Amino acid sequence: MMELDPQQQAARTTFEALRDRICAEFEAIEREAGSDAAFDYIPWDRADDSGAEGGGGVRGVIKGKVFEKAGVNVSTVGGAFNPDFAQTIHGAAEDPSFFATGISLVAHMANPHVPAVHMNLRFLNTTKRWFGGGADLNPPIPYKEDTDAFHAALFKACDAHDPGDYERFSKWADDYFWIPHRDVARGVGGIFFDHLEIEGEDAFAKHLAFASHVGDAFLEVFPAIVRKRMGQDFTDEEKARQLAWRGRYAEFNLVYDRGTLFGLKTGGNIEAILMSLPPLATWE
């Protein structure tokens, strides 16, 4: 086991507890739909390039009647970046040592009227310490009321905390979740934030509370949207629209997503890293 300091342990505990609550809620939705689908949890370990123990995580995946494929992963890893990659990471240019703990979630839904979703929260340490993360909604068939509800929940979380800046974080999400080669947004946005730096114990507690509130906001709004849409009838044309949209989602995650690159560059579990890819997709 990696030895964690109090801040690292507090962040890890928070993210793992959030994972448990989210997975329980997703399984409850499956029960409401008459399904007995449950999360399959697979732990994994990694070794650092030196061969030293480098932490690991747990990949959780559910495939059910409502959630065609949803993954909720937690990981706590550490070691040293390779020298070239270290140059691209905040605070690692002179010292490649790192620690990272976080939760990453992607849900691809069976019904095209139910939006896919992504949520990620993380605490990273190099020569600096900071929180990052966010959440964004990705509907194949957008509904304004769902988009508004999702953004309202995230605005409320931002508005309750000093580091929360909804306008800046929402714009950041719009810029980040953009597919340049398609010249189109990946979805209808949300928030994205990074480099909320820790300078003293008070800052850590403040930023951890904000990250936790973002997770709570996600857990409040997304299941409500799922329950609202999961029973809607859909046509073959609407399903085809969903599959084509998933192709673009996959393109973004494989070409532009920083989390995918981080996982691959740090020797993470391949199945956990690529759990964000949809089970079925088409390209047109």
Tab-separated table of C-alpha atoms in Angstrom:
chain	number	residue	atom	x	y	z
A	1	MET	CA	0.000	0.000	0.000
A	2	MET	CA	1.149	3.519	-0.782
A	3	GLU	CA	1.559	5.690	2.266
A	4	LEU	CA	-0.779	8.681	2.079
A	5	ASP	CA	-0.581	11.942	3.971
A	6	PRO	CA	-3.761	13.338	5.598
A	7	GLN	CA	-4.767	15.431	2.570
A	8	GLN	CA	-4.267	12.572	0.146
A	9	GLN	CA	-6.223	10.189	2.356
A	10	ALA	CA	-9.069	12.675	2.821
A	11	ALA	CA	-9.420	13.189	-0.933
A	12	ARG	CA	-9.286	9.451	-1.615
A	13	THR	CA	-11.924	8.713	1.037
A	14	THR	CA	-14.207	11.423	-0.354
A	15	PHE	CA	-13.977	10.115	-3.914
A	16	GLU	CA	-14.510	6.491	-2.920
A	17	ALA	CA	-17.556	7.402	-0.820
A	18	LEU	CA	-18.996	9.342	-3.765
A	19	ARG	CA	-18.418	6.287	-5.971
A	20	ASP	CA	-20.395	4.119	-3.581
A	21	ARG	CA	-23.341	6.533	-3.531
A	22	ILE	CA	-23.425	6.931	-7.303
A	23	CYS	CA	-23.236	3.200	-7.965
A	24	ALA	CA	-26.015	2.523	-5.464
A	25	GLU	CA	-28.224	5.110	-7.199
A	26	PHE	CA	-27.551	3.684	-10.663
A	27	GLU	CA	-28.391	0.188	-9.432
A	28	ALA	CA	-31.607	1.532	-7.845
A	29	ILE	CA	-32.630	2.937	-11.237
A	30	GLU	CA	-32.030	-0.460	-12.815
A	31	ARG	CA	-34.293	-2.056	-10.188
A	32	GLU	CA	-37.015	0.472	-10.984
A	33	ALA	CA	-36.769	-0.616	-14.620
A	34	GLY	CA	-37.143	-4.285	-13.673
A	35	SER	CA	-33.469	-5.151	-14.115
A	36	ASP	CA	-31.122	-6.884	-11.687
A	37	ALA	CA	-27.999	-5.406	-13.302
A	38	ALA	CA	-25.252	-4.530	-10.836
A	39	PHE	CA	-21.758	-3.099	-10.949
A	40	ASP	CA	-18.902	-5.487	-11.587
A	41	TYR	CA	-15.859	-4.300	-9.630
A	42	ILE	CA	-12.350	-5.240	-10.723
A	43	PRO	CA	-9.386	-4.002	-8.641
A	44	TRP	CA	-6.087	-3.310	-10.353
A	45	ASP	CA	-2.551	-2.429	-9.283
A	46	ARG	CA	0.282	-0.691	-11.053
A	47	ALA	CA	4.029	-0.572	-10.664
A	48	ASP	CA	6.050	2.569	-11.274
A	49	ASP	CA	8.702	2.572	-14.023
A	50	SER	CA	11.276	1.822	-11.326
A	51	GLY	CA	9.362	-1.296	-10.321
A	52	ALA	CA	8.176	0.219	-7.044
A	53	GLU	CA	4.561	-0.147	-5.932
A	54	GLY	CA	2.605	2.623	-7.656
A	55	GLY	CA	-0.915	2.356	-6.324
A	56	GLY	CA	-3.958	1.252	-8.291
A	57	GLY	CA	-7.696	1.492	-8.335
A	58	VAL	CA	-11.031	-0.204	-8.911
A	59	ARG	CA	-12.870	-0.322	-12.217
A	60	GLY	CA	-16.643	-0.504	-11.811
A	61	VAL	CA	-18.885	-1.237	-14.810
A	62	ILE	CA	-22.613	-1.854	-15.095
A	63	LYS	CA	-24.444	-3.061	-18.222
A	64	GLY	CA	-28.190	-3.055	-17.780
A	65	LYS	CA	-31.574	-2.154	-19.146
A	66	VAL	CA	-31.206	1.592	-18.579
A	67	PHE	CA	-27.436	1.972	-18.430
A	68	GLU	CA	-26.256	0.252	-21.590
A	69	LYS	CA	-22.734	0.753	-20.270
A	70	ALA	CA	-21.677	2.908	-17.346
A	71	GLY	CA	-18.301	2.990	-15.684
A	72	VAL	CA	-17.415	4.498	-12.323
A	73	ASN	CA	-13.705	4.249	-11.587
A	74	VAL	CA	-11.603	5.322	-8.618
A	75	SER	CA	-7.836	5.307	-8.534
A	76	THR	CA	-4.964	6.362	-6.294
A	77	VAL	CA	-1.585	6.262	-7.991
A	78	GLY	CA	1.886	7.712	-7.585
A	79	GLY	CA	5.444	7.556	-8.790
A	80	ALA	CA	7.271	9.571	-11.421
A	81	PHE	CA	6.263	10.779	-14.886
A	82	ASN	CA	8.576	10.042	-17.782
A	83	PRO	CA	10.690	13.150	-18.461
A	84	ASP	CA	8.922	14.248	-21.648
A	85	PHE	CA	5.420	13.886	-20.212
A	86	ALA	CA	6.486	15.665	-17.022
A	87	GLN	CA	7.069	18.815	-19.047
A	88	THR	CA	3.339	18.956	-19.845
A	89	ILE	CA	2.107	18.584	-16.247
A	90	HIS	CA	1.543	21.464	-13.845
A	91	GLY	CA	4.431	21.609	-11.368
A	92	ALA	CA	6.313	18.578	-12.723
A	93	ALA	CA	8.821	20.129	-15.114
A	94	GLU	CA	11.694	20.131	-12.588
A	95	ASP	CA	10.609	17.174	-10.445
A	96	PRO	CA	8.629	14.373	-12.143
A	97	SER	CA	7.300	12.865	-8.894
A	98	PHE	CA	3.514	12.759	-8.700
A	99	PHE	CA	0.486	11.554	-6.772
A	100	ALA	CA	-3.083	11.445	-8.084
A	101	THR	CA	-6.382	10.257	-6.664
A	102	GLY	CA	-9.746	10.668	-8.298
A	103	ILE	CA	-13.083	9.421	-9.552
A	104	SER	CA	-14.053	9.185	-13.215
A	105	LEU	CA	-17.522	8.384	-14.518
A	106	VAL	CA	-19.041	7.918	-17.972
A	107	ALA	CA	-22.559	6.618	-18.658
A	108	HIS	CA	-23.884	5.553	-22.061
A	109	MET	CA	-27.621	5.038	-21.976
A	110	ALA	CA	-29.826	2.499	-23.759
A	111	ASN	CA	-32.548	5.035	-24.602
A	112	PRO	CA	-31.387	7.810	-26.960
A	113	HIS	CA	-33.661	10.284	-25.159
A	114	VAL	CA	-31.540	9.849	-22.012
A	115	PRO	CA	-28.309	11.857	-22.226
A	116	ALA	CA	-24.902	10.310	-21.785
A	117	VAL	CA	-22.855	11.987	-19.089
A	118	HIS	CA	-19.300	12.425	-17.876
A	119	MET	CA	-18.051	13.437	-14.426
A	120	ASN	CA	-14.537	13.568	-13.052
A	121	LEU	CA	-12.957	14.826	-9.830
A	122	ARG	CA	-9.277	14.597	-8.978
A	123	PHE	CA	-6.583	15.701	-6.538
A	124	LEU	CA	-3.056	15.863	-7.984
A	125	ASN	CA	0.297	16.465	-6.343
A	126	THR	CA	3.562	17.370	-8.059
A	127	THR	CA	5.650	20.208	-6.672
A	128	LYS	CA	2.211	21.813	-6.430
A	129	ARG	CA	-1.107	20.444	-5.133
A	130	TRP	CA	-4.443	21.100	-6.772
A	131	PHE	CA	-7.977	19.921	-7.469
A	132	GLY	CA	-9.571	19.603	-10.889
A	133	GLY	CA	-12.623	18.067	-12.463
A	134	GLY	CA	-16.073	18.842	-13.752
A	135	ALA	CA	-19.149	17.335	-15.338
A	136	ASP	CA	-20.766	17.635	-18.747
A	137	LEU	CA	-23.985	16.407	-20.334
A	138	ASN	CA	-23.916	14.689	-23.717
A	139	PRO	CA	-27.420	14.153	-25.163
A	140	PRO	CA	-27.867	12.637	-28.629
A	141	ILE	CA	-31.319	14.292	-28.567
A	142	PRO	CA	-31.068	17.490	-26.490
A	143	TYR	CA	-33.937	18.748	-24.331
A	144	LYS	CA	-33.636	22.331	-23.161
A	145	GLU	CA	-35.233	21.573	-19.795
A	146	ASP	CA	-32.650	18.838	-19.113
A	147	THR	CA	-29.776	21.097	-20.136
A	148	ASP	CA	-31.117	23.898	-17.959
A	149	ALA	CA	-31.558	21.601	-14.948
A	150	PHE	CA	-28.027	20.219	-15.303
A	151	HIS	CA	-26.463	23.666	-15.527
A	152	ALA	CA	-28.613	24.980	-12.672
A	153	ALA	CA	-27.357	22.240	-10.357
A	154	LEU	CA	-23.744	23.014	-11.234
A	155	PHE	CA	-24.324	26.752	-10.874
A	156	LYS	CA	-25.708	26.134	-7.384
A	157	ALA	CA	-22.609	24.128	-6.440
A	158	CYS	CA	-20.280	26.828	-7.769
A	159	ASP	CA	-22.240	29.637	-6.155
A	160	ALA	CA	-21.892	28.058	-2.707
A	161	HIS	CA	-18.075	28.064	-2.693
A	162	ASP	CA	-15.280	30.593	-2.954
A	163	PRO	CA	-13.305	28.748	-5.650
A	164	GLY	CA	-16.499	28.141	-7.622
A	165	ASP	CA	-16.754	30.415	-10.673
A	166	TYR	CA	-19.605	29.106	-12.789
A	167	GLU	CA	-19.165	31.522	-15.688
A	168	ARG	CA	-15.458	30.770	-16.044
A	169	PHE	CA	-15.819	27.029	-15.458
A	170	SER	CA	-18.755	26.766	-17.888
A	171	LYS	CA	-16.783	28.589	-20.586
A	172	TRP	CA	-13.818	26.332	-19.827
A	173	ALA	CA	-16.046	23.282	-20.413
A	174	ASP	CA	-17.328	24.695	-23.714
A	175	ASP	CA	-13.748	25.242	-24.880
A	176	TYR	CA	-12.424	21.904	-23.605
A	177	PHE	CA	-15.250	19.643	-24.787
A	178	TRP	CA	-14.984	20.804	-28.388
A	179	ILE	CA	-14.179	18.505	-31.307
A	180	PRO	CA	-11.972	20.656	-33.552
A	181	HIS	CA	-11.901	18.373	-36.577
A	182	ARG	CA	-15.714	18.230	-36.530
A	183	ASP	CA	-16.109	21.884	-35.515
A	184	VAL	CA	-18.825	20.874	-33.075
A	185	ALA	CA	-19.334	20.629	-29.314
A	186	ARG	CA	-19.245	17.179	-27.733
A	187	GLY	CA	-22.456	17.926	-25.834
A	188	VAL	CA	-24.344	20.748	-24.131
A	189	GLY	CA	-21.607	21.621	-21.666
A	190	GLY	CA	-21.335	21.756	-17.919
A	191	ILE	CA	-18.286	22.870	-15.960
A	192	PHE	CA	-14.590	22.130	-16.157
A	193	PHE	CA	-11.972	23.366	-13.702
A	194	ASP	CA	-8.332	22.674	-13.001
A	195	HIS	CA	-5.358	23.883	-10.940
A	196	LEU	CA	-7.336	24.919	-7.860
A	197	GLU	CA	-4.105	25.084	-5.921
A	198	ILE	CA	-3.639	24.227	-2.263
A	199	GLU	CA	-1.848	26.839	-0.177
A	200	GLY	CA	-2.383	25.832	3.439
A	201	GLU	CA	-4.801	23.476	5.179
A	202	ASP	CA	-7.694	25.937	4.918
A	203	ALA	CA	-7.378	25.983	1.127
A	204	PHE	CA	-7.382	22.188	1.000
A	205	ALA	CA	-10.578	21.934	3.047
A	206	LYS	CA	-12.214	24.664	0.961
A	207	HIS	CA	-11.354	23.094	-2.382
A	208	LEU	CA	-12.235	19.575	-1.227
A	209	ALA	CA	-15.644	20.856	-0.105
A	210	PHE	CA	-16.198	22.411	-3.531
A	211	ALA	CA	-15.196	19.242	-5.387
A	212	SER	CA	-17.454	17.217	-3.114
A	213	HIS	CA	-20.361	19.584	-3.788
A	214	VAL	CA	-19.875	19.149	-7.542
A	215	GLY	CA	-20.225	15.395	-7.011
A	216	ASP	CA	-23.350	15.935	-4.908
A	217	ALA	CA	-24.828	18.193	-7.598
A	218	PHE	CA	-24.236	15.515	-10.219
A	219	LEU	CA	-25.890	12.899	-8.020
A	220	GLU	CA	-28.873	15.179	-7.496
A	221	VAL	CA	-29.562	16.146	-11.105
A	222	PHE	CA	-28.476	13.314	-13.397
A	223	PRO	CA	-30.540	10.471	-11.887
A	224	ALA	CA	-33.584	12.775	-12.024
A	225	ILE	CA	-33.032	13.287	-15.761
A	226	VAL	CA	-32.579	9.531	-16.271
A	227	ARG	CA	-35.825	8.712	-14.487
A	228	LYS	CA	-37.644	11.354	-16.521
A	229	ARG	CA	-36.515	10.002	-19.919
A	230	MET	CA	-35.739	6.295	-19.550
A	231	GLY	CA	-39.279	5.130	-20.389
A	232	GLN	CA	-39.759	7.234	-23.518
A	233	ASP	CA	-40.439	5.449	-26.776
A	234	PHE	CA	-37.847	5.903	-29.504
A	235	THR	CA	-37.588	5.153	-33.205
A	236	ASP	CA	-34.939	3.354	-35.224
A	237	GLU	CA	-33.952	6.737	-36.630
A	238	GLU	CA	-33.414	8.121	-33.117
A	239	LYS	CA	-31.308	5.097	-32.158
A	240	ALA	CA	-29.225	5.560	-35.303
A	241	ARG	CA	-28.749	9.211	-34.346
A	242	GLN	CA	-27.470	8.103	-30.939
A	243	LEU	CA	-24.967	5.659	-32.424
A	244	ALA	CA	-23.589	8.256	-34.849
A	245	TRP	CA	-23.248	10.752	-32.002
A	246	ARG	CA	-21.380	8.133	-29.962
A	247	GLY	CA	-18.850	7.886	-32.777
A	248	ARG	CA	-17.995	11.543	-32.281
A	249	TYR	CA	-17.821	11.037	-28.522
A	250	ALA	CA	-15.294	8.244	-29.060
A	251	GLU	CA	-13.268	10.444	-31.396
A	252	PHE	CA	-12.947	13.127	-28.729
A	253	ASN	CA	-11.937	10.709	-25.990
A	254	LEU	CA	-9.300	9.019	-28.105
A	255	VAL	CA	-7.839	12.129	-29.732
A	256	TYR	CA	-8.225	15.034	-27.314
A	257	ASP	CA	-9.144	13.921	-23.793
A	258	ARG	CA	-6.385	14.719	-21.301
A	259	GLY	CA	-7.592	12.123	-18.803
A	260	THR	CA	-7.181	9.331	-21.361
A	261	LEU	CA	-3.634	10.474	-22.106
A	262	PHE	CA	-2.789	10.815	-18.409
A	263	GLY	CA	-3.935	7.266	-17.700
A	264	LEU	CA	-1.972	5.799	-20.591
A	265	LYS	CA	1.183	7.779	-19.806
A	266	THR	CA	1.149	6.743	-16.132
A	267	GLY	CA	0.659	3.028	-16.696
A	268	GLY	CA	-2.962	2.859	-15.589
A	269	ASN	CA	-5.289	-0.068	-16.201
A	270	ILE	CA	-6.196	-0.083	-19.913
A	271	GLU	CA	-9.750	-1.350	-19.370
A	272	ALA	CA	-10.374	1.345	-16.766
A	273	ILE	CA	-8.916	4.079	-18.974
A	274	LEU	CA	-10.982	3.082	-22.005
A	275	MET	CA	-14.210	2.363	-20.121
A	276	SER	CA	-15.405	5.749	-21.430
A	277	LEU	CA	-15.825	4.298	-24.914
A	278	PRO	CA	-19.405	3.407	-25.887
A	279	PRO	CA	-20.428	-0.232	-26.341
A	280	LEU	CA	-21.785	0.436	-29.840
A	281	ALA	CA	-21.158	3.331	-32.210
A	282	THR	CA	-21.240	4.193	-35.899
A	283	TRP	CA	-19.334	6.626	-38.089
A	284	GLU	CA	-20.975	8.453	-40.952
